[in-house]
CSV table of C-alpha atoms in Angstrom, one decimal:
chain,number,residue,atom,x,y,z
A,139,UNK,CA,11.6,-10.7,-1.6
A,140,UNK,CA,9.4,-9.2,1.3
A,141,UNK,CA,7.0,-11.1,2.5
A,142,UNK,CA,4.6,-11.6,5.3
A,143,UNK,CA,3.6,-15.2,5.7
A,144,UNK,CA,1.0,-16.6,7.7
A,145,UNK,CA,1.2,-17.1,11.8
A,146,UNK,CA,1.4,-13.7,12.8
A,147,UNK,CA,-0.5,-10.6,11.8
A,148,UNK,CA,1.9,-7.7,11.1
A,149,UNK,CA,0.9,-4.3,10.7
A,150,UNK,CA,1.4,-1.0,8.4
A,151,UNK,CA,0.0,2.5,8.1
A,152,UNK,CA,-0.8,4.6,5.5
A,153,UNK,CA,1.1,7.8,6.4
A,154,UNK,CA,-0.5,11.3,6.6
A,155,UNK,CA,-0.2,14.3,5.3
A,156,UNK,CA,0.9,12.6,1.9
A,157,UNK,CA,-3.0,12.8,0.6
A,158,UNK,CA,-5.3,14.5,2.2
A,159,UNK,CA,-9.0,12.9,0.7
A,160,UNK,CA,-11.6,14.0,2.7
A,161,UNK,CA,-12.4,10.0,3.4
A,162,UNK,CA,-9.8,9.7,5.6
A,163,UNK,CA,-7.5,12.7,6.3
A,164,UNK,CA,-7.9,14.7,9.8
A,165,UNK,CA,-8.0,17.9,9.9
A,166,UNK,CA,-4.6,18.9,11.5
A,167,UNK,CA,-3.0,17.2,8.6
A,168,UNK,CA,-4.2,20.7,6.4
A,169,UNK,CA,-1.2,22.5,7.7
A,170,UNK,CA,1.3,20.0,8.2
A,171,UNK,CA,4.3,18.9,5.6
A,172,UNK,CA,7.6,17.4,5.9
A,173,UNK,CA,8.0,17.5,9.6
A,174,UNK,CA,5.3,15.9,10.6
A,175,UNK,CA,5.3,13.3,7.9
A,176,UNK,CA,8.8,13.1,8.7
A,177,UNK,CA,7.9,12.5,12.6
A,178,UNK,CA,5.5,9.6,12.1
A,179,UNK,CA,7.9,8.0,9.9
A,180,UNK,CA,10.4,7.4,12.1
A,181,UNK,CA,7.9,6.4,14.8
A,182,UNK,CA,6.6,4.1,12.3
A,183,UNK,CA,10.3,2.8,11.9
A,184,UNK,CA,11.0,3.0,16.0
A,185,UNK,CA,7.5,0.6,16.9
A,186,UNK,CA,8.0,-2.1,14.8
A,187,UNK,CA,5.1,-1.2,11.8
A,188,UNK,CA,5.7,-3.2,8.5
A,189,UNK,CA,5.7,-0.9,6.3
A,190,UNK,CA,5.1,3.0,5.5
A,191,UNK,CA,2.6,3.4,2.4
A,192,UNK,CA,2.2,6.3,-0.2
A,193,UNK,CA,-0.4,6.9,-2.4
A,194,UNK,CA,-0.5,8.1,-5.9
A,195,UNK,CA,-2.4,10.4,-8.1
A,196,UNK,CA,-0.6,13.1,-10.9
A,197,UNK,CA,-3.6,15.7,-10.9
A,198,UNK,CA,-7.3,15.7,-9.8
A,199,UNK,CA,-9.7,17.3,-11.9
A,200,UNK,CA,-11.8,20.4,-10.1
A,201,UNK,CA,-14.7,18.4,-10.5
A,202,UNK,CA,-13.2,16.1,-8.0
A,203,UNK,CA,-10.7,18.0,-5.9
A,204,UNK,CA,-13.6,18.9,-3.1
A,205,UNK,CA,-13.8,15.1,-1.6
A,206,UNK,CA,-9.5,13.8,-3.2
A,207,UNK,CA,-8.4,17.7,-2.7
A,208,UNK,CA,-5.7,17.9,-4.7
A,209,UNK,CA,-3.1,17.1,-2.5
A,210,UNK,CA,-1.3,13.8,-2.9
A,211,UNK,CA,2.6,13.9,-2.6
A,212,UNK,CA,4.6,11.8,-5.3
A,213,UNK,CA,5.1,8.0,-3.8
A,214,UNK,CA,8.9,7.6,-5.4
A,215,UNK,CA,9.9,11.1,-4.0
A,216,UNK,CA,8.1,10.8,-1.4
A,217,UNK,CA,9.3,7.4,-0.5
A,218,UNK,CA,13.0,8.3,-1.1
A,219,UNK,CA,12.8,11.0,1.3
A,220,UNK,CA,11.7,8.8,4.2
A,221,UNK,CA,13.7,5.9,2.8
A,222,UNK,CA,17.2,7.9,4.2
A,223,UNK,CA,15.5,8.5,7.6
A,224,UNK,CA,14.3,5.1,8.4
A,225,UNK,CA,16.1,1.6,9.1
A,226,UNK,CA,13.7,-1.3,9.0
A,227,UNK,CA,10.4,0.0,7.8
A,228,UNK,CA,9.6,-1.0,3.9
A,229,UNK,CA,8.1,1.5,2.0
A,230,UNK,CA,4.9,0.7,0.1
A,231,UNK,CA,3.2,2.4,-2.9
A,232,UNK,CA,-0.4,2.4,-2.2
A,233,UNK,CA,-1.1,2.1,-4.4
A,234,UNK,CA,0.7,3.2,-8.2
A,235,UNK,CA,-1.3,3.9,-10.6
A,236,UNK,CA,1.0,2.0,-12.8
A,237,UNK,CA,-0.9,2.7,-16.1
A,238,UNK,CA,-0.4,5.8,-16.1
A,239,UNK,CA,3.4,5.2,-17.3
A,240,UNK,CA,5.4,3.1,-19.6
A,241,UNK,CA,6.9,0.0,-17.5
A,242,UNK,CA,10.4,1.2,-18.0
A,243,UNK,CA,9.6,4.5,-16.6
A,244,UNK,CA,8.2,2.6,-13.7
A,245,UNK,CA,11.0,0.4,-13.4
A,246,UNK,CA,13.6,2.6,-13.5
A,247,UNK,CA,12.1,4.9,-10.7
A,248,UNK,CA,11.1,2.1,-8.4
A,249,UNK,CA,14.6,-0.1,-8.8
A,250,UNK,CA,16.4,3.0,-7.3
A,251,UNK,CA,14.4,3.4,-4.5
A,252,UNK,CA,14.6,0.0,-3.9
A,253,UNK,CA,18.7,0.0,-4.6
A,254,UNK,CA,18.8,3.3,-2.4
A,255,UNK,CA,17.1,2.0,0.5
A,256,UNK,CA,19.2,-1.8,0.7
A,257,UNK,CA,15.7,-3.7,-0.2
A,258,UNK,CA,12.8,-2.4,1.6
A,259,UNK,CA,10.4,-1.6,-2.0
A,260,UNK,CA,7.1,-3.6,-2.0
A,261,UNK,CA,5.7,-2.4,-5.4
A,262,UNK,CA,1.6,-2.0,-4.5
A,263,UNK,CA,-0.3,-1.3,-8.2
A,264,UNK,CA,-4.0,-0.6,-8.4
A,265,UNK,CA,-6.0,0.5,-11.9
A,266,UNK,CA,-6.9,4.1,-11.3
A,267,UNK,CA,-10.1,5.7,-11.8
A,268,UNK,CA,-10.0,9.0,-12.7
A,269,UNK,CA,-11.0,9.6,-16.1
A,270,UNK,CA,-9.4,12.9,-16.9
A,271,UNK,CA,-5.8,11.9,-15.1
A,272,UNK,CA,-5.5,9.0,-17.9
A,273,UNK,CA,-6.5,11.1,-20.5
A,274,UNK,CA,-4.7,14.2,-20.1
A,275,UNK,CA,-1.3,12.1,-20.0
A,276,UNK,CA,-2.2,10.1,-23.1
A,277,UNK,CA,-3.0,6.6,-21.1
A,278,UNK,CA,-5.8,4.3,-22.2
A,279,UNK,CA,-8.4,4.9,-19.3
A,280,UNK,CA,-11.4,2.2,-21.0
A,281,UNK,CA,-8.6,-0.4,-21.1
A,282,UNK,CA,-7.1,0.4,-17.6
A,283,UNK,CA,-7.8,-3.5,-16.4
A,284,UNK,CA,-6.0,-4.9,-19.4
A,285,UNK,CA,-3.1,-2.8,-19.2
A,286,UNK,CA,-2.5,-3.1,-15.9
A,287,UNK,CA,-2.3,-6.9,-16.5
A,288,UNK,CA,0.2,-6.2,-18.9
A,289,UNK,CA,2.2,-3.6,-16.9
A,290,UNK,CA,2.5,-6.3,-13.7
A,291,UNK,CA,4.0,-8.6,-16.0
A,292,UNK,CA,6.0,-6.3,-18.3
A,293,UNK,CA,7.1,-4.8,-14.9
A,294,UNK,CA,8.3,-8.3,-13.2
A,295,UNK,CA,10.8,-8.5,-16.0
A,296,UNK,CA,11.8,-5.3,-16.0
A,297,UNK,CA,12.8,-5.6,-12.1
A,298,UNK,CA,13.9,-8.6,-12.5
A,299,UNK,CA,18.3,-9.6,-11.7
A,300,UNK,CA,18.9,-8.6,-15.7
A,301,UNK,CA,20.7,-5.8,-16.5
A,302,UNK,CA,19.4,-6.2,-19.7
A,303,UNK,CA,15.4,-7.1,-19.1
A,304,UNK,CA,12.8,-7.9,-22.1
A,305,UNK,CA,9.2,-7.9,-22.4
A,306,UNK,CA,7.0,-8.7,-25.8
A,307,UNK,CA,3.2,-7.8,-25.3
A,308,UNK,CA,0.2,-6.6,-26.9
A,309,UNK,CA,1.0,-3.0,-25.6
A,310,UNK,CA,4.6,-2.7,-24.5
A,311,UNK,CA,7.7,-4.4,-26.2
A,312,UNK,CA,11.3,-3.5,-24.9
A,313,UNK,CA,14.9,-5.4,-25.2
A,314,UNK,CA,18.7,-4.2,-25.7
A,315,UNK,CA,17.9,-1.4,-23.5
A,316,UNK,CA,20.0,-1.5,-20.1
A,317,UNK,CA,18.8,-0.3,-16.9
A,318,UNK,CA,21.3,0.5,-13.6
A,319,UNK,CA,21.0,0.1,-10.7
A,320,UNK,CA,19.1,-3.2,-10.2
A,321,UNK,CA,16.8,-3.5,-7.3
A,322,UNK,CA,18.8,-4.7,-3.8
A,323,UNK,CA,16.1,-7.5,-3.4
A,324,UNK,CA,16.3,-11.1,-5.4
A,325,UNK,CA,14.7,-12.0,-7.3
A,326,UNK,CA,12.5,-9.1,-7.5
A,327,UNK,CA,10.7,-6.3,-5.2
A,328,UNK,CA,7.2,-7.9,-5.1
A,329,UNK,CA,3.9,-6.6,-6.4
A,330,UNK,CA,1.0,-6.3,-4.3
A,331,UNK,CA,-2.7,-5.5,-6.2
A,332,UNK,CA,-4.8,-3.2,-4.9
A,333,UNK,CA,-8.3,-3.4,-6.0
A,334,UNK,CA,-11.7,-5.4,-4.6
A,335,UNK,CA,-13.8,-6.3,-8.2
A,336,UNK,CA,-14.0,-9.5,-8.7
A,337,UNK,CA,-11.1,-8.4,-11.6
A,338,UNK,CA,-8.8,-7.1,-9.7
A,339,UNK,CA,-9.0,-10.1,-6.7
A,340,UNK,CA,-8.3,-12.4,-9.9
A,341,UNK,CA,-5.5,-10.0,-11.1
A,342,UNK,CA,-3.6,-10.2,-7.6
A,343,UNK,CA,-4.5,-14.2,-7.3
A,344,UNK,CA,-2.7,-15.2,-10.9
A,345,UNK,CA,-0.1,-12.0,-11.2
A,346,UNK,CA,1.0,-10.5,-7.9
A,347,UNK,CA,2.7,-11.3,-4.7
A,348,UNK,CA,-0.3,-10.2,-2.5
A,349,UNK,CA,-3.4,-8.4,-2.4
A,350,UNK,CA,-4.3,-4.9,-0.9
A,351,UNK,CA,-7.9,-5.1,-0.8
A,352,UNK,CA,-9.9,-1.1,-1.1
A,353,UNK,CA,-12.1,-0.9,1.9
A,354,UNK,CA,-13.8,-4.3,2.0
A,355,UNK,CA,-15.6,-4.8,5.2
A,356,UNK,CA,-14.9,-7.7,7.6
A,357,UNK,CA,-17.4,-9.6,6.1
A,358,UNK,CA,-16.6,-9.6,2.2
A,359,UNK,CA,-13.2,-10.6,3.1
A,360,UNK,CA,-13.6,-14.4,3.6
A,361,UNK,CA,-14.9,-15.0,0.4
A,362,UNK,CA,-12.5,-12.8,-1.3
A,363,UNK,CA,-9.6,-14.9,0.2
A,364,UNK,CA,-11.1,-17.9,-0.5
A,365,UNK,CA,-11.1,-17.0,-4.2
A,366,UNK,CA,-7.9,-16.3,-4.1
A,367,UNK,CA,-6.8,-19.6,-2.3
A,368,UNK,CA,-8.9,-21.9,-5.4
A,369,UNK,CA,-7.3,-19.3,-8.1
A,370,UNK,CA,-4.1,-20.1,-7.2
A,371,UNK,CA,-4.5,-23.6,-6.0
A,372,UNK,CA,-5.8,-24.5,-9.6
A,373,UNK,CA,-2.6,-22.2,-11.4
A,374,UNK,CA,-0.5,-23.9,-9.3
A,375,UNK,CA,0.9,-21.3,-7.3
A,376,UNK,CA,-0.5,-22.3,-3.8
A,377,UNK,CA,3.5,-22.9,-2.7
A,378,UNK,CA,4.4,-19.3,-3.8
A,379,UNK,CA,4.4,-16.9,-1.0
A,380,UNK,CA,1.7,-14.4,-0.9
A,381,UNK,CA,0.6,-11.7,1.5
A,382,UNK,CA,-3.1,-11.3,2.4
A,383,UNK,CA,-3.8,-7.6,3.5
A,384,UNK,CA,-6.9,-6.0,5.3
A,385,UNK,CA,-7.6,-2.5,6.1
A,386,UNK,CA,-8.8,-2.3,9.8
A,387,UNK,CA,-11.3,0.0,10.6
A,388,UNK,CA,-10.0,3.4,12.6
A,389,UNK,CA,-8.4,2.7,15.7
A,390,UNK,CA,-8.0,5.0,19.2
A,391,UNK,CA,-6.1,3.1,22.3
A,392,UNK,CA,-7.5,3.5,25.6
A,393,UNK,CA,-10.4,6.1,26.2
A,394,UNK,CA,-10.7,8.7,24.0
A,395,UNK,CA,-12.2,12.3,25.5
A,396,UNK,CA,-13.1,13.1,22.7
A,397,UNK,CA,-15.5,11.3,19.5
A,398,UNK,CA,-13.6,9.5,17.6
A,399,UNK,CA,-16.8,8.4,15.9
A,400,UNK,CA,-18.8,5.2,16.0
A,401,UNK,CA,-16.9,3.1,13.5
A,402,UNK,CA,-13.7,3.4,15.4
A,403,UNK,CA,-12.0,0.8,17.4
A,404,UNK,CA,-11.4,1.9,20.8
A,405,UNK,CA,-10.9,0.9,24.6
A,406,UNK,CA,-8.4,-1.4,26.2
A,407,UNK,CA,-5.6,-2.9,24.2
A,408,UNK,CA,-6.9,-6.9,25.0
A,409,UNK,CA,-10.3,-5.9,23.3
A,410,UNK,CA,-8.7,-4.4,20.2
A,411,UNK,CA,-6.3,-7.1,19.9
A,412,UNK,CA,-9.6,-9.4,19.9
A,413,UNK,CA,-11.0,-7.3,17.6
A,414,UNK,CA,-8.0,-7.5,15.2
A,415,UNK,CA,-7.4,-11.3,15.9
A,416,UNK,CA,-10.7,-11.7,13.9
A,417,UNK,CA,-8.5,-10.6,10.5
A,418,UNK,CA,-5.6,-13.1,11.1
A,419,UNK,CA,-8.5,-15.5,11.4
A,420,UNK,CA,-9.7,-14.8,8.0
A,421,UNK,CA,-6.2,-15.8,6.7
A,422,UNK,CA,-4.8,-11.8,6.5
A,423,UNK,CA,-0.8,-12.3,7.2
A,424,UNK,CA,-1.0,-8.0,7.1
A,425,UNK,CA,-3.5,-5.4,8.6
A,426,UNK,CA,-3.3,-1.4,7.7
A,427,UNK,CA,-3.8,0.4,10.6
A,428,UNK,CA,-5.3,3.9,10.7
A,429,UNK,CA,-5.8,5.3,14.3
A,430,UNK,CA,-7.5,8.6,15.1
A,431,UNK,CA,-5.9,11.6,16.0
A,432,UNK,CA,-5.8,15.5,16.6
A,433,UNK,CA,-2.2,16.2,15.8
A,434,UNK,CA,1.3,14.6,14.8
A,435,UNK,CA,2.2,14.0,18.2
A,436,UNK,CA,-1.1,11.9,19.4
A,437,UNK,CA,-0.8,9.9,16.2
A,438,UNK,CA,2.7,9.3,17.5
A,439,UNK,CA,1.3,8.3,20.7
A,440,UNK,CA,-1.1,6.4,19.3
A,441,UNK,CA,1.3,4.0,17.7
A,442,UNK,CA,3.5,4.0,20.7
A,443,UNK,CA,0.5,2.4,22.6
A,444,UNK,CA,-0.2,0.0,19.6
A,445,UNK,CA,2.8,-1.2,19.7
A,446,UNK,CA,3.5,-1.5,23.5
A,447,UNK,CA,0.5,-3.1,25.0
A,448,UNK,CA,-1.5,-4.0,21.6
A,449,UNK,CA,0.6,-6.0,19.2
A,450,UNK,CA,2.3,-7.8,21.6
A,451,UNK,CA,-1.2,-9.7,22.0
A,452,UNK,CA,-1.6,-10.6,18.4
A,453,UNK,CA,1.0,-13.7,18.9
């Protein structure tokens, strides 16, 4: 299983192009598509980043699609795609809105991609919160926290080693049924929760394999982590591994000539590496990194220059 344990901070990115919110997308992404996703992939890959993460949505209601827009590629296919031209990277969902699905359905789609691409799945789930999405595709949006509870568990069973997995809950039941091929990784793929209420920090303390934490600033973390620390410690699960994610704020390496805005982390590498330090401090084992860019190729740049002069810093 994947994991990223404490004593070094390692680092991911949530690629581009693949949802274009108007939170976080920049504006060259508009008219990009396969290429350039396909390019930062494999720089990703080439510079030592974690991970490569997808997001999920099925459809975004027009009352919405001004601030989402409605692009947002499919994580599996997506994931697939840039599984065959990548070696090392894993490939994250970040996160599935697993809810939205049957666990089987889930299973089946996530255990090939993680048989196709020799190991590299980490499973990230999160609860969803658009109304319309759950309703149009018959899924219980009200009761989105309990289901999702059951679908992590349901879920750990059905990618589990058995060719044969079962699962009895309140909401899903399945046995006898057979499901090939079985993920590469053993036991399982893990799950990683996405989510900051005080529900979902309690959902990836008991049930997942780490947490993915939705814009928290530096200073909510801390107490966040610590929950999760006494949650598990008192369910005995403090020996388990577990990865602690952050999301950094924007980053720009070196001098920018042009604004990258006030929030973003910029300068010499030594000062962003301090800056970052700060997170491993906390007890985060992996950071998201998001840097600020005009086009494909200074993103690519930009986590050339990570790589080379900032993460070798982080220990």
């Amino acid at each position: 299983m994947l994991t990223y344990p404490s004593g070094r901070l390692s680092y991911g990115i949530q690629l581009p192009v693949q949802s274009q919110s108007t939170l976080y997308a920049e504006p060259w992404e508009a008219t990009a598509g396969p290429a350039e996703l396909l390019a930062v992939a494999r720089a990703a890959d080439r510079h030592g980043f974690a991970y490569l993460a997808c997001c999920d949505h099925v459809a975004i209601p027009r009352r919405l699609a001004g601030a989402m827009s409605t692009v947002w590629y499919d994580p599996v296919a997506t994931l697939s795609f840039l599984a065959a031209a990548t070696e090392r990277a894993a490939l994250l969902s970040h996160v599935a809105v697993v809810g939205l699905r049957h666990p089987l359905a889930t299973a089946k789609q996530y255990a090939t991609l993680d048989h196709l691409s020799g190991g590299r799945l980490i499973l990230g789930v999160g609860a969803g919160h658009v109304r319309e999405e759950f309703e149009t595709l018959g899924a219980d949006f009200a009761a989105r926290g309990a289901v999702l509870d059951e679908t992590v568990d349901a879920l750990k069973a059905a990618l589990g080693p058995e060719e044969f997995p079962a699962w009895e809950g309140a909401r899903f039941s399945f046995a006898g049924l057979g499901q090939r091929p079985r993920p590469a990784q053993r036991p399982r793929p893990p799950l990683w929760v996405g989510g900051s209420s005080p529900a979902a920090v309690r959902r990836a303390a008991l049930r997942g394999d780490g947490w993915l934490p939705q814009q928290d600033p530096r200073e909510a973390l801390a107490a966040k982590i610590e929950r999760i620390r006494r949650l598990r410690g008192e369910a005995g699960l403090e020996a388990e591994p577990f990865t602690v994610g952050a999301l950094a704020e924007p980053l720009y390496v070196g001098r920018a000539a042009w604004d990258v805005g006030r929030r973003t982390l910029t300068g010499a590498p030594g000062a962003i590496a301090e800056s970052l330090r700060a997170y491993q401090a906390l007890g985060v084992t992996q950071v998201q990194l998001r840097f600020r860019s005009r086009s494909a190729d200074e993103l690519t740049d930009q986590m050339e220059l990570y790589a080379q002069q900032v993460a070798p810093l982080l220990g």
